[in-house]
PDB file of C-alpha atoms in Angstrom:
ATOM      1  CA  MET A   1      15.848 -16.425  65.872  1.00 36.00           C
ATOM      2  CA  HIS A   2      17.222 -13.690  63.492  1.00 33.00           C
ATOM      3  CA  PRO A   3      13.942 -12.736  60.892  1.00 32.00           C
ATOM      4  CA  TRP A   4      16.359 -13.534  57.960  1.00 30.00           C
ATOM      5  CA  ILE A   5      17.088 -17.217  58.953  1.00 32.00           C
ATOM      6  CA  GLY A   6      16.496 -19.063  55.869  1.00 33.00           C
ATOM      7  CA  LEU A   7      18.044 -16.678  53.637  1.00 30.00           C
ATOM      8  CA  SER A   8      21.158 -17.525  51.767  1.00 29.00           C
ATOM      9  CA  ASP A   9      24.331 -15.611  52.125  1.00 34.00           C
ATOM     10  CA  GLU A  10      24.771 -14.643  48.750  1.00 36.00           C
ATOM     11  CA  VAL A  11      21.474 -12.597  48.965  1.00 33.00           C
ATOM     12  CA  ARG A  12      22.687 -11.461  52.592  1.00 45.00           C
ATOM     13  CA  LEU A  13      25.829 -10.330  51.967  1.00 62.00           C
ATOM     14  CA  GLY A  14      26.970 -11.462  48.446  1.00 66.00           C
ATOM     15  CA  LEU A  15      25.365  -7.845  47.307  1.00 71.00           C
ATOM     16  CA  LEU A  16      28.048  -6.351  49.856  1.00 75.00           C
ATOM     17  CA  THR A  17      30.961  -7.708  47.770  1.00 76.00           C
ATOM     18  CA  GLU A  18      29.543  -6.720  44.389  1.00 79.00           C
ATOM     19  CA  TRP A  19      29.790  -2.890  45.217  1.00 82.00           C
ATOM     20  CA  ILE A  20      32.957  -3.607  47.306  1.00 86.00           C
ATOM     21  CA  VAL A  21      35.069  -6.193  45.767  1.00 84.00           C
ATOM     22  CA  PRO A  22      38.046  -7.182  46.998  1.00 84.00           C
ATOM     23  CA  GLU A  23      40.414  -5.566  44.887  1.00 88.00           C
ATOM     24  CA  LEU A  24      38.838  -1.815  45.594  1.00 92.00           C
ATOM     25  CA  VAL A  25      39.333  -3.443  49.226  1.00 90.00           C
ATOM     26  CA  ASP A  26      42.863  -4.241  48.736  1.00 90.00           C
ATOM     27  CA  ASP A  27      43.705  -1.053  46.474  1.00 95.00           C
ATOM     28  CA  VAL A  28      42.532   0.912  49.779  1.00 96.00           C
ATOM     29  CA  LEU A  29      44.450  -1.013  52.048  1.00 94.00           C
ATOM     30  CA  THR A  30      47.693  -0.679  50.199  1.00 95.00           C
ATOM     31  CA  ALA A  31      47.088   3.108  49.608  1.00 96.00           C
ATOM     32  CA  CYS A  32      46.269   3.226  53.438  1.00 95.00           C
ATOM     33  CA  GLY A  33      49.320   1.102  54.491  1.00 94.00           C
ATOM     34  CA  ARG A  34      47.320  -1.755  55.969  1.00 93.00           C
ATOM     35  CA  LEU A  35      47.545  -4.016  53.553  1.00 89.00           C
ATOM     36  CA  ASP A  36      48.518  -7.736  55.329  1.00 86.00           C
ATOM     37  CA  ALA A  37      52.595  -8.518  55.235  1.00 84.00           C
ATOM     38  CA  LYS A  38      51.447 -12.250  55.803  1.00 80.00           C
ATOM     39  CA  PRO A  39      48.456 -14.324  56.225  1.00 77.00           C
ATOM     40  CA  ARG A  40      46.245 -14.102  59.074  1.00 78.00           C
ATOM     41  CA  PRO A  41      42.825 -15.423  60.774  1.00 76.00           C
ATOM     42  CA  LEU A  42      41.492 -12.135  60.944  1.00 81.00           C
ATOM     43  CA  SER A  43      42.547 -10.708  57.501  1.00 83.00           C
ATOM     44  CA  SER A  44      42.676  -6.602  56.755  1.00 88.00           C
ATOM     45  CA  ARG A  45      40.306  -7.577  53.875  1.00 86.00           C
ATOM     46  CA  PHE A  46      38.243  -9.599  56.233  1.00 83.00           C
ATOM     47  CA  MET A  47      38.004  -6.714  59.022  1.00 88.00           C
ATOM     48  CA  VAL A  48      36.783  -4.316  56.339  1.00 90.00           C
ATOM     49  CA  TYR A  49      34.133  -6.639  54.910  1.00 87.00           C
ATOM     50  CA  PHE A  50      33.196  -7.314  58.862  1.00 87.00           C
ATOM     51  CA  VAL A  51      32.740  -3.946  59.949  1.00 91.00           C
ATOM     52  CA  LEU A  52      30.687  -3.220  56.894  1.00 90.00           C
ATOM     53  CA  ALA A  53      28.219  -5.991  58.251  1.00 88.00           C
ATOM     54  CA  LEU A  54      28.043  -5.181  61.499  1.00 89.00           C
ATOM     55  CA  ALA A  55      26.827  -1.930  60.052  1.00 87.00           C
ATOM     56  CA  LEU A  56      24.373  -3.535  58.057  1.00 84.00           C
ATOM     57  CA  PHE A  57      23.519  -6.406  60.856  1.00 84.00           C
ATOM     58  CA  GLN A  58      23.351  -4.159  64.039  1.00 84.00           C
ATOM     59  CA  GLN A  59      21.421  -6.475  65.958  1.00 86.00           C
ATOM     60  CA  ASP A  60      23.921  -9.492  64.903  1.00 86.00           C
ATOM     61  CA  SER A  61      26.203 -10.521  67.255  1.00 85.00           C
ATOM     62  CA  TYR A  62      30.163 -10.522  66.073  1.00 82.00           C
ATOM     63  CA  ASP A  63      30.255 -14.168  66.147  1.00 81.00           C
ATOM     64  CA  ASP A  64      26.964 -14.031  63.930  1.00 82.00           C
ATOM     65  CA  VAL A  65      28.169 -11.735  61.726  1.00 83.00           C
ATOM     66  CA  ALA A  66      31.421 -13.302  61.021  1.00 78.00           C
ATOM     67  CA  GLU A  67      29.924 -17.210  60.410  1.00 77.00           C
ATOM     68  CA  ASN A  68      27.874 -15.196  57.784  1.00 74.00           C
ATOM     69  CA  LEU A  69      30.943 -13.706  56.330  1.00 73.00           C
ATOM     70  CA  VAL A  70      32.898 -16.812  56.194  1.00 70.00           C
ATOM     71  CA  GLY A  71      30.819 -18.524  53.784  1.00 60.00           C
ATOM     72  CA  THR A  72      30.926 -15.416  51.504  1.00 51.00           C
ATOM     73  CA  LEU A  73      34.673 -14.794  51.644  1.00 47.00           C
ATOM     74  CA  GLY A  74      35.928 -18.002  52.458  1.00 47.00           C
ATOM     75  CA  GLU A  75      39.200 -16.168  54.287  1.00 46.00           C
ATOM     76  CA  MET A  76      38.744 -18.235  57.448  1.00 48.00           C
ATOM     77  CA  ASP A  77      38.330 -21.764  58.296  1.00 46.00           C
ATOM     78  CA  GLN A  78      35.652 -23.307  60.205  1.00 54.00           C
ATOM     79  CA  SER A  79      36.327 -22.003  63.679  1.00 63.00           C
ATOM     80  CA  VAL A  80      35.116 -18.108  64.827  1.00 70.00           C
ATOM     81  CA  PRO A  81      38.000 -16.305  66.810  1.00 76.00           C
ATOM     82  CA  ASN A  82      37.060 -14.580  70.330  1.00 79.00           C
ATOM     83  CA  LYS A  83      35.406 -11.482  70.677  1.00 85.00           C
ATOM     84  CA  SER A  84      38.241  -9.621  71.977  1.00 88.00           C
ATOM     85  CA  SER A  85      40.666 -11.040  68.542  1.00 85.00           C
ATOM     86  CA  PHE A  86      38.094  -8.770  66.613  1.00 87.00           C
ATOM     87  CA  THR A  87      38.389  -5.701  68.690  1.00 90.00           C
ATOM     88  CA  ARG A  88      42.114  -5.992  68.805  1.00 92.00           C
ATOM     89  CA  ALA A  89      41.760  -6.394  64.402  1.00 89.00           C
ATOM     90  CA  ARG A  90      39.474  -3.702  64.415  1.00 92.00           C
ATOM     91  CA  GLN A  91      41.472  -1.268  66.253  1.00 94.00           C
ATOM     92  CA  GLN A  92      44.483  -2.049  63.776  1.00 93.00           C
ATOM     93  CA  LEU A  93      42.289  -1.879  60.650  1.00 94.00           C
ATOM     94  CA  GLY A  94      41.593   1.826  62.100  1.00 95.00           C
ATOM     95  CA  ALA A  95      39.055   4.242  60.450  1.00 95.00           C
ATOM     96  CA  ALA A  96      41.242   5.365  57.230  1.00 96.00           C
ATOM     97  CA  PRO A  97      40.466   1.900  55.193  1.00 96.00           C
ATOM     98  CA  LEU A  98      36.724   2.268  55.582  1.00 95.00           C
ATOM     99  CA  GLU A  99      36.934   6.191  54.641  1.00 95.00           C
ATOM    100  CA  GLY A 100      39.009   5.286  51.627  1.00 95.00           C
ATOM    101  CA  VAL A 101      36.271   2.807  50.759  1.00 94.00           C
ATOM    102  CA  PHE A 102      33.690   5.184  51.019  1.00 92.00           C
ATOM    103  CA  ARG A 103      35.198   7.800  49.045  1.00 91.00           C
ATOM    104  CA  ARG A 104      35.605   5.192  46.267  1.00 92.00           C
ATOM    105  CA  VAL A 105      31.862   3.909  45.903  1.00 89.00           C
ATOM    106  CA  ALA A 106      30.073   6.815  47.212  1.00 86.00           C
ATOM    107  CA  GLY A 107      29.168   9.317  44.313  1.00 81.00           C
ATOM    108  CA  ALA A 108      25.960  10.249  42.554  1.00 79.00           C
ATOM    109  CA  ILE A 109      24.255   7.053  40.619  1.00 79.00           C
ATOM    110  CA  ALA A 110      22.501   9.453  38.179  1.00 83.00           C
ATOM    111  CA  PRO A 111      24.306  10.207  34.778  1.00 86.00           C
ATOM    112  CA  PRO A 112      25.174  14.300  34.448  1.00 86.00           C
ATOM    113  CA  THR A 113      23.083  14.004  31.231  1.00 90.00           C
ATOM    114  CA  LEU A 114      19.694  12.959  33.482  1.00 88.00           C
ATOM    115  CA  GLU A 115      17.747  16.326  33.321  1.00 87.00           C
ATOM    116  CA  ALA A 116      16.003  14.645  36.334  1.00 86.00           C
ATOM    117  CA  ALA A 117      18.173  14.331  38.640  1.00 87.00           C
ATOM    118  CA  PHE A 118      18.984  18.188  38.763  1.00 88.00           C
ATOM    119  CA  TRP A 119      17.070  20.861  39.827  1.00 86.00           C
ATOM    120  CA  ARG A 120      17.796  24.723  39.169  1.00 88.00           C
ATOM    121  CA  GLY A 121      21.604  23.411  38.177  1.00 87.00           C
ATOM    122  CA  MET A 122      21.804  21.320  41.396  1.00 87.00           C
ATOM    123  CA  ARG A 123      21.874  17.711  41.556  1.00 86.00           C
ATOM    124  CA  VAL A 124      18.895  16.176  43.738  1.00 84.00           C
ATOM    125  CA  ALA A 125      19.327  14.527  47.061  1.00 80.00           C
ATOM    126  CA  ALA A 126      16.900  12.491  49.431  1.00 72.00           C
ATOM    127  CA  VAL A 127      17.655  13.524  52.882  1.00 66.00           C
ATOM    128  CA  ASP A 128      15.818  11.277  55.637  1.00 66.00           C
ATOM    129  CA  GLY A 129      14.953  12.446  59.118  1.00 65.00           C
ATOM    130  CA  PHE A 130      15.710  15.893  59.390  1.00 63.00           C
ATOM    131  CA  LEU A 131      14.210  19.508  60.710  1.00 65.00           C
ATOM    132  CA  LEU A 132      15.071  22.711  59.239  1.00 66.00           C
ATOM    133  CA  ASP A 133      14.426  25.676  61.479  1.00 70.00           C
ATOM    134  CA  VAL A 134      13.481  28.682  59.401  1.00 71.00           C
ATOM    135  CA  PRO A 135      12.838  32.666  60.241  1.00 75.00           C
ATOM    136  CA  GLU A 136       9.329  33.653  61.089  1.00 72.00           C
ATOM    137  CA  ASN A 137       8.799  36.500  58.229  1.00 78.00           C
ATOM    138  CA  ASP A 138       6.702  37.430  55.627  1.00 79.00           C
ATOM    139  CA  THR A 139       8.624  35.628  52.734  1.00 83.00           C
ATOM    140  CA  THR A 140       8.977  32.113  54.821  1.00 76.00           C
ATOM    141  CA  HIS A 141       5.597  32.184  55.739  1.00 73.00           C
ATOM    142  CA  ALA A 142       4.435  33.094  52.455  1.00 76.00           C
ATOM    143  CA  ALA A 143       6.284  29.881  50.758  1.00 76.00           C
ATOM    144  CA  LEU A 144       5.238  27.537  53.801  1.00 70.00           C
ATOM    145  CA  VAL A 145       1.556  28.473  54.584  1.00 67.00           C
ATOM    146  CA  GLY A 146       0.066  25.702  55.870  1.00 64.00           C
ATOM    147  CA  ARG A 147       3.260  23.546  57.030  1.00 61.00           C
ATOM    148  CA  TRP A 148       4.318  24.968  59.932  1.00 56.00           C
ATOM    149  CA  THR A 149       4.580  21.966  62.424  1.00 56.00           C
ATOM    150  CA  VAL A 150       6.171  23.743  65.333  1.00 56.00           C
ATOM    151  CA  PRO A 151       4.577  27.010  66.437  1.00 58.00           C
ATOM    152  CA  VAL A 152       7.093  30.115  66.927  1.00 56.00           C
ATOM    153  CA  GLY A 153       9.607  29.789  69.329  1.00 57.00           C
ATOM    154  CA  PRO A 154      11.232  31.942  71.420  1.00 57.00           C
ATOM    155  CA  SER A 155      14.054  32.439  68.956  1.00 56.00           C
ATOM    156  CA  GLY A 156      11.519  33.644  66.482  1.00 55.00           C
ATOM    157  CA  SER A 157      11.658  30.419  64.520  1.00 57.00           C
ATOM    158  CA  ARG A 158       9.492  27.751  63.417  1.00 57.00           C
ATOM    159  CA  ARG A 159       9.577  24.382  61.516  1.00 56.00           C
ATOM    160  CA  PRO A 160       8.250  23.548  58.497  1.00 56.00           C
ATOM    161  CA  GLY A 161       6.785  19.926  57.693  1.00 55.00           C
ATOM    162  CA  TRP A 162       7.017  18.221  54.871  1.00 49.00           C
TER     163      TRP A 162
END
């Protein structure tokens, strides 16, 4: 049983459609030349939301994700198409519309006037789960004393830990 069963569809996928509104998706599909000429069960707009939902709910099957989207978008009838139909529709959609949506919504949230959003003239960004190899020399040793997590390797570099 999925751990989120019982939560409303509005909470699970409604927030997705607040940030990525249908008009934005249609604009991107038009710019990419992928807007549907005629109605079809797996419309291009639906497939954009479907691929985004697949990324959010990786543990769910195609059917489960589609059933969750039906209630939110209202673009499909009661019957869920088979898996091969989804595969063909994803191939027809391609990557360009998803890149277009990303480029439209990605960006800094903090306004440029917020001083805390910058450090030494650069915008602060959070990055999780990366490793940084730094050379073993007096400068890095002084700056990172007590933070080494990996001993000196054959390349003469170490990994600091934060």
